[in-house]
């Protein structure tokens, strides 16, 4: 006889596993399906996880979860072809539990998170794909997976940035390349002590280092390096439509970034052990699908719950929080057995009350601001030129700083543009 | 570190390659395209420009990112995911 689940979750990424865990813990009969051979097999990201939400779900998770290093340093650089201007922030507070962030590799981390769902009583079926939805009239009544019909009271769609099921459910239209960034990354192995020496780290300390600069050739985006225990995650994240319009490959930008004199010495003698790529939904609220329907909810990247402000590019914490919020909504709906759209709309209310939709609302204008091409070429050149002028001693009589500033701006950027951009910063981030 | 080609990068990845091809080009629609954005947005260089300006596609190195599907405005790509358990299998991610 066919088993009917209380809930089926599609995708065992951060959203799906957090959802499956929360549902199972409340005693709901929960199935999580994952198309990869194991949870995490299809997933990649830059590599750092920030924020307290996971700690709320699993207190002191860093003691058992496969985290690589805690983020002790946040470094940011403007790079031109041959120069770099960097800021490196650290504080004693980043040293202390609950820590501000961790570098993480998804193949290990996602497996751990899915194991928490399993321990709570959910069935996690890897190597099983949620191919389509089952319908009873206009209500979703389960999924089709691996040739079988699997009925459930409610389906939670956590199938990632490309979300096939959100599309099939009619909750969103076609995705646009304007709303996506492409991330490409390499994992480069280096001995632990070499990493610690090069980046000036001790023990479990790590660094998250992001850069903007001319290496993206004016394409909105940037590069990152995160230190893992005995490897580096290094990659670029760039606007998908701009790659198409300018006929540029993300990998070429990554290679250019790796060759930068400021970067190359950190990678020396490293062994490349993986090359990965993924899309990131970056337009926030502007691209968000309808989050619920009769018998269905959408969470994580599938719901475009990623915060991109230029200073932050975060998704996993939003995914975990949205997955948990979807579960709480279902647990409540289960009490009356009513999984209609009206009942499930409380999911949206929950998200509006949490940081998930609050942050996305606060920064809803940021994606537009980040399209400004000056951020990726003119400003890096301007600040590096300015720094060079200030720090160079060539024996010639010196100029006053304001005159140097004017020289660095000359022909590159106008006062009016700077004022306009500062105004945009105030409005959007 | 010297510049690495995409095919050399893909060679270190773990793939479980299925016999079924999960992405197909619709020849007619593809023929009428002179933009060829797929050549640039595919991070795995799965699309190649043939001798007669035709696009060819090899699915084996596909990283399943979906970029080609979203960028192709000729609707020339029949895009699905590999069968469950097949395709890219990240060991780090």
Short mmCIF file of C-alpha atoms in Angstrom, two decimals:
data_model
loop_
_atom_site.label_atom_id
_atom_site.label_comp_id
_atom_site.label_asym_id
_atom_site.label_seq_id
_atom_site.Cartn_x
_atom_site.Cartn_y
_atom_site.Cartn_z
CA UNK A 1 0.00 0.00 0.00
CA UNK A 2 1.10 3.46 -0.88
CA UNK A 3 2.40 5.49 2.03
CA UNK A 4 1.20 9.06 2.32
CA UNK A 5 3.65 11.46 3.87
CA UNK A 6 2.69 14.44 5.93
CA UNK A 7 5.28 16.42 4.01
CA UNK A 8 7.72 15.87 1.18
CA UNK A 9 10.68 18.18 0.90
CA UNK A 10 12.43 18.37 -2.48
CA UNK A 11 16.15 18.98 -2.16
CA UNK A 12 18.45 18.29 0.79
CA UNK A 13 20.36 21.54 0.75
CA UNK A 14 20.32 23.96 3.70
CA UNK A 15 16.65 24.90 3.19
CA UNK A 16 15.43 21.35 2.67
CA UNK A 17 17.35 19.79 5.53
CA UNK A 18 16.40 22.55 7.98
CA UNK A 19 12.78 22.07 6.92
CA UNK A 20 12.97 18.28 7.14
CA UNK A 21 14.61 18.46 10.55
CA UNK A 22 12.01 20.84 11.98
CA UNK A 23 9.10 18.82 10.60
CA UNK A 24 10.45 15.47 11.80
CA UNK A 25 11.28 16.84 15.23
CA UNK A 26 7.62 17.82 15.61
CA UNK A 27 6.67 14.22 14.78
CA UNK A 28 5.55 14.72 11.17
CA UNK A 29 6.07 11.87 8.76
CA UNK A 30 8.60 13.53 6.47
CA UNK A 31 10.41 12.51 3.29
CA UNK A 32 13.32 14.55 1.93
CA UNK A 33 14.36 13.65 -1.64
CA UNK A 34 17.77 14.61 -3.00
CA UNK A 35 18.85 14.12 -6.61
CA UNK A 36 22.56 13.96 -5.75
CA UNK A 37 24.26 10.74 -4.70
CA UNK A 38 24.42 12.32 -1.26
CA UNK A 39 23.26 15.66 0.13
CA UNK A 40 25.74 18.29 -1.06
CA UNK A 41 26.87 16.39 -4.16
CA UNK A 42 25.25 19.01 -6.41
CA UNK A 43 25.93 22.02 -4.27
CA UNK A 44 28.64 24.64 -4.18
CA UNK A 45 29.02 28.14 -2.83
CA UNK A 46 31.77 30.62 -2.11
CA UNK A 47 32.34 29.21 1.23
CA UNK A 48 31.41 31.23 4.30
CA UNK A 49 28.39 30.91 6.56
CA UNK A 50 27.41 33.86 8.75
CA UNK A 51 24.87 34.59 11.42
CA UNK A 52 23.30 33.15 14.56
CA UNK A 53 20.34 31.27 13.10
CA UNK A 54 22.00 27.86 12.80
CA UNK A 55 23.11 28.22 16.42
CA UNK A 56 19.45 28.71 17.38
CA UNK A 57 18.51 25.52 15.54
CA UNK A 58 21.51 23.49 16.73
CA UNK A 59 23.14 25.10 19.77
CA UNK A 60 26.95 25.09 19.51
CA UNK A 61 26.71 23.43 16.09
CA UNK A 62 30.38 24.21 15.40
CA UNK A 63 31.38 21.57 17.93
CA UNK A 64 29.91 18.80 15.79
CA UNK A 65 29.35 20.25 12.31
CA UNK A 66 32.12 19.95 9.73
CA UNK A 67 33.10 23.63 9.71
CA UNK A 68 36.56 24.37 8.33
CA UNK A 69 37.64 27.51 10.17
CA UNK A 70 35.87 30.35 11.97
CA UNK A 71 36.15 33.71 10.25
CA UNK A 72 38.57 35.83 12.23
CA UNK A 73 39.42 38.30 9.47
CA UNK A 74 37.21 40.05 6.93
CA UNK A 75 39.41 41.49 4.25
CA UNK A 76 38.30 43.60 1.33
CA UNK A 77 40.46 44.72 -1.60
CA UNK A 78 40.20 46.99 -4.58
CA UNK A 79 42.41 45.56 -7.32
CA UNK A 80 43.67 47.13 -10.51
CA UNK A 81 45.97 45.37 -12.92
CA UNK A 82 49.08 45.97 -10.84
CA UNK A 83 47.89 47.52 -7.57
CA UNK A 84 45.82 46.64 -4.53
CA UNK A 85 44.23 48.67 -1.75
CA UNK A 86 42.94 46.52 1.10
CA UNK A 87 41.10 46.78 4.37
CA UNK A 88 41.42 43.93 6.85
CA UNK A 89 39.05 43.97 9.80
CA UNK A 90 39.34 41.76 12.83
CA UNK A 91 38.12 41.93 16.39
CA UNK A 92 38.56 39.83 19.49
CA UNK A 93 34.80 39.22 19.34
CA UNK A 94 35.20 37.12 16.17
CA UNK A 95 37.30 34.75 18.29
CA UNK A 96 34.53 33.90 20.68
CA UNK A 97 31.52 31.60 20.48
CA UNK A 98 28.97 31.81 18.90
CA UNK A 99 31.44 33.16 16.31
CA UNK A 100 30.46 35.46 13.48
CA UNK A 101 31.03 33.07 10.61
CA UNK A 102 32.67 29.91 9.37
CA UNK A 103 34.27 28.68 6.18
CA UNK A 104 32.46 25.57 5.06
CA UNK A 105 32.64 23.04 2.25
CA UNK A 106 29.21 21.99 1.13
CA UNK A 107 29.82 18.32 0.32
CA UNK A 108 30.58 17.76 4.01
CA UNK A 109 28.30 20.38 5.55
CA UNK A 110 25.12 19.50 3.65
CA UNK A 111 25.59 15.86 4.51
CA UNK A 112 25.85 16.77 8.17
CA UNK A 113 22.73 18.95 8.07
CA UNK A 114 20.78 16.20 6.29
CA UNK A 115 21.95 13.72 8.94
CA UNK A 116 20.36 15.97 11.57
CA UNK A 117 17.04 15.69 9.71
CA UNK A 118 17.51 11.94 9.57
CA UNK A 119 18.31 11.69 13.28
CA UNK A 120 15.13 13.65 14.00
CA UNK A 121 13.18 10.96 12.13
CA UNK A 122 12.91 12.21 8.55
CA UNK A 123 13.61 9.84 5.67
CA UNK A 124 16.33 11.35 3.52
CA UNK A 125 16.35 9.60 0.13
CA UNK A 126 19.46 10.48 -1.85
CA UNK A 127 19.66 9.59 -5.53
CA UNK A 128 15.96 10.34 -5.89
CA UNK A 129 14.80 13.30 -7.93
CA UNK A 130 11.57 15.21 -7.50
CA UNK A 131 10.69 15.19 -11.21
CA UNK A 132 7.23 16.67 -11.10
CA UNK A 133 4.29 17.50 -8.88
CA UNK A 134 1.16 15.47 -8.29
CA UNK A 135 -2.07 17.43 -8.44
CA UNK A 136 -5.58 16.97 -7.08
CA UNK A 137 -7.43 19.63 -9.00
CA UNK A 138 -5.61 22.87 -8.24
CA UNK A 139 -3.96 21.48 -5.12
CA UNK A 140 -0.49 19.95 -5.03
CA UNK A 141 -0.82 16.47 -3.56
CA UNK A 142 2.69 15.04 -3.73
CA UNK A 143 5.52 14.48 -6.17
CA UNK A 144 6.59 12.17 -8.94
CA UNK A 145 10.02 10.79 -8.23
CA UNK A 146 11.94 8.00 -9.93
CA UNK A 147 8.81 6.81 -11.72
CA UNK A 148 6.74 6.60 -8.55
CA UNK A 149 3.87 8.74 -7.32
CA UNK A 150 4.58 9.86 -3.76
CA UNK A 151 1.55 11.49 -2.16
CA UNK A 152 1.80 14.04 0.67
CA UNK A 153 -0.33 16.65 2.37
CA UNK A 154 2.19 19.31 1.47
CA UNK A 155 5.30 19.68 -0.69
CA UNK A 156 8.16 22.03 0.18
CA UNK A 157 10.16 23.00 -2.87
CA UNK A 158 13.84 23.53 -1.98
CA UNK A 159 15.36 22.51 -5.30
CA UNK A 160 17.73 25.42 -5.65
CA UNK A 161 18.41 28.34 -7.93
CA UNK A 162 17.02 26.70 -11.06
CA UNK A 163 13.90 25.49 -9.24
CA UNK A 164 12.15 23.36 -11.79
CA UNK A 165 9.27 22.62 -9.45
CA UNK A 166 8.48 26.26 -8.58
CA UNK A 167 8.18 26.76 -12.32
CA UNK A 168 6.03 23.67 -12.80
CA UNK A 169 3.81 24.79 -9.94
CA UNK A 170 3.25 28.08 -11.76
CA UNK A 171 4.66 30.02 -8.83
CA UNK A 172 7.19 31.81 -11.01
CA UNK A 173 7.82 32.58 -14.64
CA UNK A 174 11.03 32.22 -16.62
CA UNK A 175 14.25 33.21 -14.88
CA UNK A 176 16.14 36.14 -16.37
CA UNK A 177 19.95 36.31 -16.71
CA UNK A 178 19.69 39.83 -15.26
CA UNK A 179 18.61 38.30 -11.96
CA UNK A 180 21.47 35.82 -11.74
CA UNK A 181 25.12 35.82 -10.93
CA UNK A 182 27.35 32.95 -11.93
CA UNK A 183 29.87 31.71 -9.41
CA UNK A 184 32.85 29.63 -10.50
CA UNK A 185 35.28 28.30 -7.96
CA UNK A 186 38.33 26.18 -7.46
CA UNK A 187 39.30 24.37 -4.33
CA UNK A 188 43.07 24.53 -3.98
CA UNK A 189 44.78 22.23 -1.54
CA UNK A 190 47.66 23.52 0.57
CA UNK A 191 49.15 22.20 3.79
CA UNK A 192 47.45 23.58 6.84
CA UNK A 193 50.57 25.23 8.19
CA UNK A 194 51.27 26.92 4.85
CA UNK A 195 47.79 28.47 4.89
CA UNK A 196 48.26 29.64 8.46
CA UNK A 197 51.64 31.14 7.70
CA UNK A 198 50.59 32.90 4.49
CA UNK A 199 47.40 34.37 5.89
CA UNK A 200 48.75 34.99 9.39
CA UNK A 201 46.27 32.66 11.09
CA UNK A 202 46.46 30.57 14.22
CA UNK A 203 44.68 27.28 14.90
CA UNK A 204 41.08 27.37 13.66
CA UNK A 205 41.22 31.04 12.61
CA UNK A 206 40.27 31.80 9.02
CA UNK A 207 39.89 34.68 6.64
CA UNK A 208 37.17 35.75 4.21
CA UNK A 209 38.73 37.93 1.57
CA UNK A 210 36.61 39.61 -1.09
CA UNK A 211 37.83 41.78 -3.95
CA UNK A 212 36.42 44.13 -6.55
CA UNK A 213 38.45 45.30 -9.45
CA UNK A 214 39.43 45.58 -13.03
CA UNK A 215 39.85 41.80 -13.36
CA UNK A 216 36.08 41.52 -13.96
CA UNK A 217 36.43 43.85 -16.96
CA UNK A 218 33.58 46.07 -15.87
CA UNK A 219 31.25 43.15 -15.30
CA UNK A 220 29.33 43.54 -12.04
CA UNK A 221 30.80 41.09 -9.57
CA UNK A 222 33.91 40.27 -7.64
CA UNK A 223 36.21 37.58 -6.37
CA UNK A 224 36.69 35.71 -3.12
CA UNK A 225 39.12 33.59 -1.20
CA UNK A 226 38.06 31.67 1.89
CA UNK A 227 40.50 29.65 3.92
CA UNK A 228 39.43 26.10 4.71
CA UNK A 229 41.32 23.79 7.04
CA UNK A 230 43.77 22.56 4.41
CA UNK A 231 42.52 24.20 1.24
CA UNK A 232 41.45 27.53 -0.21
CA UNK A 233 38.12 28.23 -1.90
CA UNK A 234 38.83 30.78 -4.61
CA UNK A 235 36.40 32.06 -7.19
CA UNK A 236 34.56 34.83 -8.95
CA UNK A 237 30.89 35.77 -8.85
CA UNK A 238 29.74 37.71 -11.91
CA UNK A 239 26.55 38.98 -13.49
CA UNK A 240 25.22 36.33 -15.91
CA UNK A 241 23.69 38.66 -18.51
CA UNK A 242 26.91 40.69 -18.69
CA UNK A 243 28.95 37.57 -19.48
CA UNK A 244 26.61 36.95 -22.40
CA UNK A 245 26.57 40.58 -23.55
CA UNK A 246 30.34 41.08 -23.35
CA UNK A 247 31.30 37.60 -24.56
CA UNK A 248 33.40 36.93 -21.50
CA UNK A 249 33.86 33.64 -19.66
CA UNK A 250 33.82 33.66 -15.88
CA UNK A 251 36.71 31.22 -15.86
CA UNK A 252 38.91 33.71 -17.74
CA UNK A 253 38.14 36.32 -15.06
CA UNK A 254 39.00 33.79 -12.37
CA UNK A 255 42.32 33.05 -14.09
CA UNK A 256 43.06 36.76 -14.29
CA UNK A 257 42.26 37.16 -10.60
CA UNK A 258 44.51 34.20 -9.72
CA UNK A 259 47.38 35.80 -11.63
CA UNK A 260 47.09 39.12 -9.80
CA UNK A 261 50.36 39.76 -7.95
CA UNK A 262 48.48 40.36 -4.69
CA UNK A 263 46.70 37.01 -5.01
CA UNK A 264 49.13 34.67 -6.79
CA UNK A 265 51.61 34.36 -3.94
CA UNK A 266 48.89 32.99 -1.65
CA UNK A 267 48.16 30.16 -4.08
CA UNK A 268 51.71 29.14 -4.88
CA UNK A 269 52.32 25.37 -5.10
CA UNK A 270 48.67 24.67 -4.36
CA UNK A 271 46.96 21.69 -5.95
CA UNK A 272 43.61 22.28 -7.66
CA UNK A 273 41.27 19.52 -6.54
CA UNK A 274 37.86 20.70 -7.75
CA UNK A 275 36.30 23.12 -10.21
CA UNK A 276 32.68 24.02 -9.64
CA UNK A 277 30.01 26.42 -10.83
CA UNK A 278 26.57 27.53 -9.71
CA UNK A 279 23.99 30.25 -10.22
CA UNK A 280 23.01 32.67 -7.49
CA UNK A 281 19.67 34.47 -7.60
CA UNK A 282 20.64 38.06 -6.74
CA UNK A 283 17.64 40.30 -7.40
CA UNK A 284 16.02 39.61 -4.04
CA UNK A 285 12.41 40.67 -3.69
CA UNK A 286 12.17 41.79 -7.30
CA UNK A 287 12.53 38.21 -8.54
CA UNK A 288 10.90 36.35 -5.69
CA UNK A 289 8.30 33.79 -6.77
CA UNK A 290 4.95 33.39 -5.06
CA UNK A 291 6.02 31.62 -1.88
CA UNK A 292 2.98 29.39 -1.32
CA UNK A 293 0.05 27.73 -3.02
CA UNK A 294 -2.46 25.01 -2.19
CA UNK A 295 -0.34 22.23 -0.72
CA UNK A 296 2.99 23.80 -1.64
CA UNK A 297 5.68 26.11 -0.21
CA UNK A 298 8.95 27.37 -1.69
CA UNK A 299 12.14 28.02 0.33
CA UNK A 300 15.84 28.84 -0.07
CA UNK A 301 17.42 29.66 -3.42
CA UNK A 302 14.32 28.31 -5.15
CA UNK A 303 12.55 31.29 -3.57
CA UNK A 304 15.46 33.63 -4.44
CA UNK A 305 16.18 34.23 -0.75
CA UNK A 306 19.66 35.58 -1.18
CA UNK A 307 20.91 38.87 0.15
CA UNK A 308 23.29 40.68 -2.18
CA UNK A 309 24.30 44.11 -0.95
CA UNK A 310 27.85 44.34 -2.25
CA UNK A 311 29.12 44.08 1.32
CA UNK A 312 27.27 40.82 1.85
CA UNK A 313 26.32 37.91 -0.37
CA UNK A 314 24.49 35.50 1.85
CA UNK A 315 22.08 32.70 1.06
CA UNK A 316 22.55 29.69 3.30
CA UNK A 317 21.36 31.43 6.47
CA UNK A 318 18.26 32.68 4.61
CA UNK A 319 17.76 29.19 3.21
CA UNK A 320 17.94 27.55 6.64
CA UNK A 321 15.65 30.14 8.22
CA UNK A 322 13.11 29.92 5.38
CA UNK A 323 13.16 26.12 5.47
CA UNK A 324 12.50 26.19 9.21
CA UNK A 325 9.74 28.80 8.78
CA UNK A 326 8.09 26.63 6.12
CA UNK A 327 8.19 23.71 8.56
CA UNK A 328 6.68 25.75 11.42
CA UNK A 329 3.87 26.82 9.09
CA UNK A 330 3.17 23.19 8.15
CA UNK A 331 3.27 22.03 11.79
CA UNK A 332 0.61 24.61 12.58
CA UNK A 333 -1.45 23.67 9.51
CA UNK A 334 -1.27 20.00 10.47
CA UNK A 335 -3.28 20.71 13.64
CA UNK A 336 -6.37 21.46 11.56
CA UNK A 337 -5.38 19.37 8.56
CA UNK A 338 -5.86 22.41 6.36
CA UNK A 339 -3.05 22.90 3.84
CA UNK A 340 -4.84 25.42 1.69
CA UNK A 341 -3.20 28.48 0.25
CA UNK A 342 -4.86 30.63 2.89
CA UNK A 343 -3.39 28.63 5.76
CA UNK A 344 0.01 28.30 4.12
CA UNK A 345 0.14 32.06 3.51
CA UNK A 346 1.23 32.29 7.16
CA UNK A 347 4.64 31.23 5.86
CA UNK A 348 5.01 34.63 4.25
CA UNK A 349 3.91 36.34 7.47
CA UNK A 350 6.51 34.37 9.42
CA UNK A 351 9.23 35.40 7.01
CA UNK A 352 8.13 39.03 7.16
CA UNK A 353 8.54 38.90 10.92
CA UNK A 354 12.01 37.34 10.70
CA UNK A 355 15.27 38.67 9.35
CA UNK A 356 14.63 36.85 6.08
CA UNK A 357 12.14 39.23 4.49
CA UNK A 358 13.12 42.16 6.73
CA UNK A 359 16.67 42.16 5.34
CA UNK A 360 15.48 41.57 1.80
CA UNK A 361 13.05 44.49 2.19
CA UNK A 362 15.73 46.78 3.68
CA UNK A 363 18.10 46.08 0.80
CA UNK A 364 15.59 45.76 -2.01
CA UNK A 365 17.26 48.54 -3.98
CA UNK A 366 20.77 47.11 -3.58
CA UNK A 367 20.66 44.82 -6.65
CA UNK A 368 20.03 47.85 -8.87
CA UNK A 369 22.83 49.83 -7.20
CA UNK A 370 25.24 46.93 -7.77
CA UNK A 371 24.67 47.15 -11.52
CA UNK A 372 26.63 50.44 -11.53
CA UNK A 373 29.70 49.68 -13.70
CA UNK A 374 31.77 52.40 -11.99
CA UNK A 375 32.00 50.19 -8.92
CA UNK A 376 33.99 47.57 -10.79
CA UNK A 377 36.40 49.66 -12.86
CA UNK A 378 36.51 53.37 -12.14
CA UNK A 379 36.45 53.26 -8.34
CA UNK A 380 39.11 50.55 -7.95
CA UNK A 381 41.34 52.49 -10.36
CA UNK A 382 40.59 55.76 -8.59
CA UNK A 383 41.34 54.55 -5.07
CA UNK A 384 44.48 52.65 -6.10
CA UNK A 385 45.74 55.64 -8.07
CA UNK A 386 45.05 57.90 -5.10
CA UNK A 387 46.88 55.54 -2.75
CA UNK A 388 49.82 55.32 -5.13
CA UNK A 389 50.04 59.10 -5.28
CA UNK A 390 49.95 59.41 -1.49
CA UNK A 391 52.42 56.61 -0.75
CA UNK A 392 54.93 57.16 -3.56
CA UNK A 393 58.04 59.15 -2.76
CA UNK A 394 59.67 59.97 -6.08
CA UNK A 395 61.79 62.87 -4.82
CA UNK A 396 59.62 65.48 -6.57
CA UNK A 397 57.99 68.33 -4.62
CA UNK A 398 54.81 67.01 -2.99
CA UNK A 399 51.25 68.04 -3.78
CA UNK A 400 48.50 68.67 -1.28
CA UNK A 401 46.06 65.79 -0.83
CA UNK A 402 43.08 67.52 -2.46
CA UNK A 403 45.15 68.19 -5.54
CA UNK A 404 46.14 64.51 -5.67
CA UNK A 405 42.49 63.59 -5.31
CA UNK A 406 41.61 65.78 -8.26
CA UNK A 407 44.39 64.25 -10.32
CA UNK A 408 43.21 60.73 -9.48
CA UNK A 409 39.65 61.68 -10.49
CA UNK A 410 40.66 63.46 -13.65
CA UNK A 411 39.06 61.98 -16.76
CA UNK A 412 37.97 58.95 -14.72
CA UNK A 413 35.19 60.07 -12.52
CA UNK A 414 33.47 63.39 -11.77
CA UNK A 415 32.43 64.97 -8.48
CA UNK A 416 28.85 64.80 -9.69
CA UNK A 417 29.13 61.05 -10.30
CA UNK A 418 30.62 60.54 -6.84
CA UNK A 419 27.77 62.49 -5.28
CA UNK A 420 25.22 60.52 -7.31
CA UNK A 421 26.83 57.23 -6.26
CA UNK A 422 26.99 58.27 -2.59
CA UNK A 423 23.30 59.11 -2.81
CA UNK A 424 22.64 55.67 -4.30
CA UNK A 425 24.62 54.09 -1.46
CA UNK A 426 22.50 55.95 1.06
CA UNK A 427 19.27 54.84 -0.66
CA UNK A 428 20.17 51.25 -1.33
CA UNK A 429 22.70 49.86 1.09
CA UNK B 1 50.43 29.20 -10.83
CA UNK B 2 50.05 28.89 -14.58
CA UNK B 3 46.75 29.42 -16.34
CA UNK B 4 44.63 26.29 -16.44
CA UNK B 5 42.25 25.31 -19.21
CA UNK B 6 38.67 24.46 -18.33
CA UNK B 7 39.01 20.90 -19.67
CA UNK B 8 41.99 20.32 -17.37
CA UNK B 9 40.02 21.68 -14.46
CA UNK B 10 37.07 19.41 -15.22
CA UNK B 11 39.43 16.45 -15.34
CA UNK B 12 39.95 16.63 -11.56
CA UNK B 13 36.20 16.59 -10.86
CA UNK B 14 34.23 13.51 -10.02
CA UNK B 15 31.49 12.75 -12.55
CA UNK B 16 29.20 9.78 -12.86
CA UNK B 17 28.41 10.08 -16.52
CA UNK B 18 25.06 8.71 -17.61
CA UNK B 19 24.51 7.15 -21.01
CA UNK B 20 21.47 9.40 -21.45
CA UNK B 21 22.15 12.92 -22.73
CA UNK B 22 20.36 15.41 -20.47
CA UNK B 23 20.70 18.54 -22.61
CA UNK B 24 19.82 18.63 -26.30
CA UNK B 25 20.08 21.42 -28.84
CA UNK B 26 17.09 22.18 -31.02
CA UNK B 27 18.89 22.37 -34.31
CA UNK B 28 16.47 24.63 -36.16
CA UNK B 29 16.30 27.28 -33.43
CA UNK B 30 20.03 27.03 -32.80
CA UNK B 31 20.86 27.52 -36.48
CA UNK B 32 19.07 30.86 -36.51
CA UNK B 33 21.25 32.32 -33.77
CA UNK B 34 24.29 34.47 -34.41
CA UNK B 35 24.83 35.60 -30.80
CA UNK B 36 26.14 32.29 -29.44
CA UNK B 37 25.95 33.39 -25.81
CA UNK B 38 26.08 29.75 -24.76
CA UNK B 39 29.76 29.67 -25.71
CA UNK B 40 30.55 32.23 -23.03
CA UNK B 41 28.14 31.52 -20.21
CA UNK B 42 28.84 27.80 -19.95
CA UNK B 43 31.48 27.52 -17.21
CA UNK B 44 32.40 24.03 -18.41
CA UNK B 45 32.91 24.86 -22.11
CA UNK B 46 30.33 22.28 -23.11
CA UNK B 47 29.36 24.33 -26.17
CA UNK B 48 31.77 24.57 -29.08
CA UNK B 49 31.60 26.43 -32.34
CA UNK B 50 31.82 23.99 -35.25
CA UNK B 51 33.44 24.61 -38.60
CA UNK B 52 30.27 25.77 -40.30
CA UNK B 53 29.40 28.16 -37.46
CA UNK B 54 27.14 25.55 -35.90
CA UNK B 55 27.07 24.94 -32.18
CA UNK B 56 27.90 21.51 -30.85
CA UNK B 57 27.26 20.38 -27.31
CA UNK B 58 28.94 17.73 -25.18
CA UNK B 59 27.11 16.96 -21.94
CA UNK B 60 29.82 15.02 -20.11
CA UNK B 61 31.47 17.97 -18.33
CA UNK B 62 28.20 19.78 -17.52
CA UNK B 63 28.18 21.28 -14.03
CA UNK B 64 24.37 21.55 -14.11
CA UNK B 65 24.37 25.27 -13.34
CA UNK B 66 21.54 26.18 -15.72
CA UNK B 67 23.27 29.24 -17.20
CA UNK B 68 22.71 28.14 -20.82
CA UNK B 69 19.03 27.51 -20.24
CA UNK B 70 18.49 30.96 -18.79
CA UNK B 71 20.64 32.87 -21.26
CA UNK B 72 19.57 31.25 -24.55
CA UNK B 73 16.83 33.52 -25.90
CA UNK B 74 16.27 31.36 -28.98
CA UNK B 75 14.71 28.66 -26.83
CA UNK B 76 17.14 26.30 -28.51
CA UNK B 77 18.16 24.30 -25.46
CA UNK B 78 16.16 21.33 -24.25
CA UNK B 79 17.42 21.48 -20.70
CA UNK B 80 16.89 18.82 -18.07
CA UNK B 81 18.96 17.56 -15.18
CA UNK B 82 20.86 14.30 -15.42
CA UNK B 83 19.10 11.31 -13.95
CA UNK B 84 19.29 11.25 -10.15
CA UNK B 85 22.66 10.04 -8.94
CA UNK B 86 24.41 10.89 -12.23
CA UNK B 87 26.33 13.95 -13.41
CA UNK B 88 28.63 16.08 -11.32
CA UNK B 89 29.37 14.78 -7.84
CA UNK B 90 31.14 17.45 -5.79
CA UNK B 91 33.55 16.16 -3.18
CA UNK B 92 34.25 19.61 -1.71
CA UNK B 93 31.62 22.11 -2.93
#
